[in-house]
Short mmCIF file of C-alpha atoms in Angstrom, two decimals:
data_model
loop_
_atom_site.label_atom_id
_atom_site.label_comp_id
_atom_site.label_asym_id
_atom_site.label_seq_id
_atom_site.Cartn_x
_atom_site.Cartn_y
_atom_site.Cartn_z
CA UNK A 2 172.50 -52.68 145.72
CA UNK A 3 168.77 -52.89 144.93
CA UNK A 4 168.63 -49.11 144.56
CA UNK A 5 171.57 -49.11 142.11
CA UNK A 6 170.00 -51.92 140.08
CA UNK A 7 166.67 -50.06 140.01
CA UNK A 8 168.29 -46.84 138.76
CA UNK A 9 170.24 -48.73 136.09
CA UNK A 10 167.08 -50.51 134.95
CA UNK A 11 165.17 -47.22 134.63
CA UNK A 12 168.04 -45.64 132.66
CA UNK A 13 168.12 -48.69 130.37
CA UNK A 14 164.33 -48.88 129.88
CA UNK A 15 163.66 -45.15 129.39
CA UNK A 16 165.09 -44.86 125.85
CA UNK A 17 163.24 -48.02 124.80
CA UNK A 18 159.95 -46.66 126.14
CA UNK A 19 160.52 -43.31 124.40
CA UNK A 20 160.98 -45.09 121.07
CA UNK A 21 157.63 -46.83 121.47
CA UNK A 22 155.71 -43.54 121.55
CA UNK A 23 155.02 -42.29 118.06
CA UNK A 24 152.24 -39.74 117.51
CA UNK A 25 152.26 -40.26 113.73
CA UNK A 26 150.95 -43.32 111.91
CA UNK A 27 151.97 -43.58 108.25
CA UNK A 28 150.05 -45.75 105.79
CA UNK A 29 150.74 -46.20 102.10
CA UNK A 30 148.94 -47.72 99.14
CA UNK A 31 149.69 -48.35 95.49
CA UNK A 32 146.83 -48.29 93.02
CA UNK A 33 147.23 -49.27 89.39
CA UNK A 34 145.20 -46.76 87.36
CA UNK A 35 145.87 -48.37 83.97
CA UNK A 36 148.15 -51.02 82.48
CA UNK A 37 151.07 -48.60 82.45
CA UNK A 38 150.26 -46.14 85.26
CA UNK A 39 149.74 -46.10 89.00
CA UNK A 40 149.51 -43.81 92.03
CA UNK A 41 151.28 -44.14 95.36
CA UNK A 42 149.35 -42.52 98.23
CA UNK A 43 151.00 -41.84 101.60
CA UNK A 44 148.82 -40.80 104.54
CA UNK A 45 150.26 -39.52 107.83
CA UNK A 46 147.67 -39.61 110.60
CA UNK A 47 148.86 -37.20 113.31
CA UNK A 48 147.68 -37.38 116.93
CA UNK A 49 145.94 -34.33 118.38
CA UNK A 50 148.37 -31.77 119.74
CA UNK A 51 151.21 -32.89 117.46
CA UNK A 52 152.42 -31.74 114.04
CA UNK A 53 154.99 -32.54 111.38
CA UNK A 54 156.79 -29.83 109.44
CA UNK A 55 156.46 -29.08 105.73
CA UNK A 56 158.79 -30.40 103.08
CA UNK A 57 160.28 -26.96 102.43
CA UNK A 58 161.22 -25.70 105.91
CA UNK A 59 164.74 -24.44 106.55
CA UNK A 60 167.32 -25.45 109.15
CA UNK A 61 167.28 -25.95 112.08
CA UNK A 62 163.81 -27.43 111.51
CA UNK A 63 163.78 -30.97 110.12
CA UNK A 64 161.47 -31.16 107.09
CA UNK A 65 159.21 -34.01 106.09
CA UNK A 66 160.89 -35.93 103.26
CA UNK A 67 159.58 -38.63 100.94
CA UNK A 68 162.00 -40.65 98.85
CA UNK A 69 161.35 -43.35 96.26
CA UNK A 70 163.83 -45.86 94.84
CA UNK A 71 163.56 -44.25 91.42
CA UNK A 72 166.55 -46.03 89.90
CA UNK A 73 164.51 -49.17 89.17
CA UNK A 74 164.17 -49.79 85.39
CA UNK A 75 160.57 -51.07 85.63
CA UNK A 76 159.03 -47.72 86.57
CA UNK A 77 159.58 -43.95 86.64
CA UNK A 78 158.10 -41.20 88.76
CA UNK A 79 155.61 -39.18 86.70
CA UNK A 80 155.47 -35.55 87.75
CA UNK A 81 156.02 -33.99 91.15
CA UNK A 82 154.90 -35.33 94.51
CA UNK A 83 151.50 -33.76 95.25
CA UNK A 84 150.42 -32.49 98.67
CA UNK A 85 146.71 -33.35 98.78
CA UNK A 86 146.08 -31.48 102.04
CA UNK A 87 147.56 -27.99 102.12
CA UNK A 88 149.95 -27.40 105.02
CA UNK A 89 149.23 -24.72 107.61
CA UNK A 90 151.56 -21.71 107.66
CA UNK A 91 152.48 -19.45 110.55
CA UNK A 92 155.31 -17.32 111.82
CA UNK A 93 157.17 -19.28 114.49
CA UNK A 94 158.48 -17.09 117.33
CA UNK A 95 161.09 -19.65 118.39
CA UNK A 96 162.63 -20.06 114.92
CA UNK A 97 161.86 -16.49 113.80
CA UNK A 98 160.58 -17.60 110.42
CA UNK A 99 157.46 -18.63 108.54
CA UNK A 100 156.98 -22.40 108.84
CA UNK A 101 154.62 -24.85 107.13
CA UNK A 102 153.27 -27.81 109.07
CA UNK A 103 150.46 -30.39 109.17
CA UNK A 104 148.22 -31.27 112.08
CA UNK A 105 145.70 -34.15 112.10
CA UNK A 106 146.57 -35.53 108.66
CA UNK A 107 148.93 -35.11 105.71
CA UNK A 108 148.31 -36.85 102.38
CA UNK A 109 150.77 -37.14 99.50
CA UNK A 110 150.32 -38.67 96.03
CA UNK A 111 152.96 -39.63 93.51
CA UNK A 112 152.05 -40.73 89.99
CA UNK A 113 154.11 -43.58 88.57
CA UNK A 114 154.65 -44.71 84.98
CA UNK A 115 155.23 -48.44 84.60
CA UNK A 116 157.95 -48.83 81.96
CA UNK A 117 157.64 -52.60 81.73
CA UNK A 118 154.01 -53.34 82.68
CA UNK A 119 154.41 -57.02 81.86
CA UNK A 120 157.27 -57.45 84.37
CA UNK A 121 157.19 -57.77 88.15
CA UNK A 122 158.39 -54.70 90.03
CA UNK A 123 159.05 -53.40 93.53
CA UNK A 124 158.67 -49.77 94.60
CA UNK A 125 160.05 -48.56 97.93
CA UNK A 126 158.81 -45.32 99.51
CA UNK A 127 160.55 -43.86 102.58
CA UNK A 128 158.62 -41.26 104.60
CA UNK A 129 160.84 -39.31 107.05
CA UNK A 130 159.52 -36.73 109.50
CA UNK A 131 159.99 -35.16 112.89
CA UNK A 132 156.91 -34.89 115.08
CA UNK A 133 156.60 -32.06 117.58
CA UNK A 134 154.11 -30.75 120.11
CA UNK A 135 154.18 -27.41 121.94
CA UNK A 136 156.93 -28.47 124.33
CA UNK A 137 159.15 -30.97 122.52
CA UNK A 138 160.18 -32.65 119.29
CA UNK A 139 160.83 -36.36 118.96
CA UNK A 140 163.81 -37.75 117.01
CA UNK A 141 163.34 -38.09 113.27
CA UNK A 142 161.43 -41.21 112.28
CA UNK A 143 161.40 -42.99 108.91
CA UNK A 144 158.63 -45.32 107.79
CA UNK A 145 159.42 -47.45 104.75
CA UNK A 146 156.74 -49.04 102.58
CA UNK A 147 157.37 -51.60 99.84
CA UNK A 148 154.93 -52.28 97.00
CA UNK A 149 155.41 -55.46 94.99
CA UNK A 150 153.68 -56.35 91.75
CA UNK A 151 154.41 -60.02 91.28
CA UNK A 152 151.11 -61.20 89.85
CA UNK A 153 151.68 -59.78 86.38
CA UNK A 154 149.40 -61.10 83.66
CA UNK A 155 151.32 -62.26 80.59
#
């Protein structure tokens, strides 16, 4: 009975422990650059030996994706999302294609135009990625960051 309970406990705890390990830390900031403009910066700090794939890789690889709630009337995205650090590129023998990926760090910037600078606003940025090392890939993770501007000067 003790042996059965022990096996069941390990099977129950193993998925929970696997979810705790995440080799990528994502931070985000919003900086107002003028009364009507701002910049969102997303930084993915990647542990040594791990990588995340580029935004333009093809199936079956899961690309890094960044989404903003751009249907909010108080702001609009201004221009394309910029990759501050250029991704590495190499031919992958397993996938038989050229792949782009980041190791150590990936930084992205998105310019924002504030359409109603005198109103409070909320911007949500969702950063989705799959982290891999030489032997395995972890399930896709999504980190969501919310920026609120409530202290608007009138």
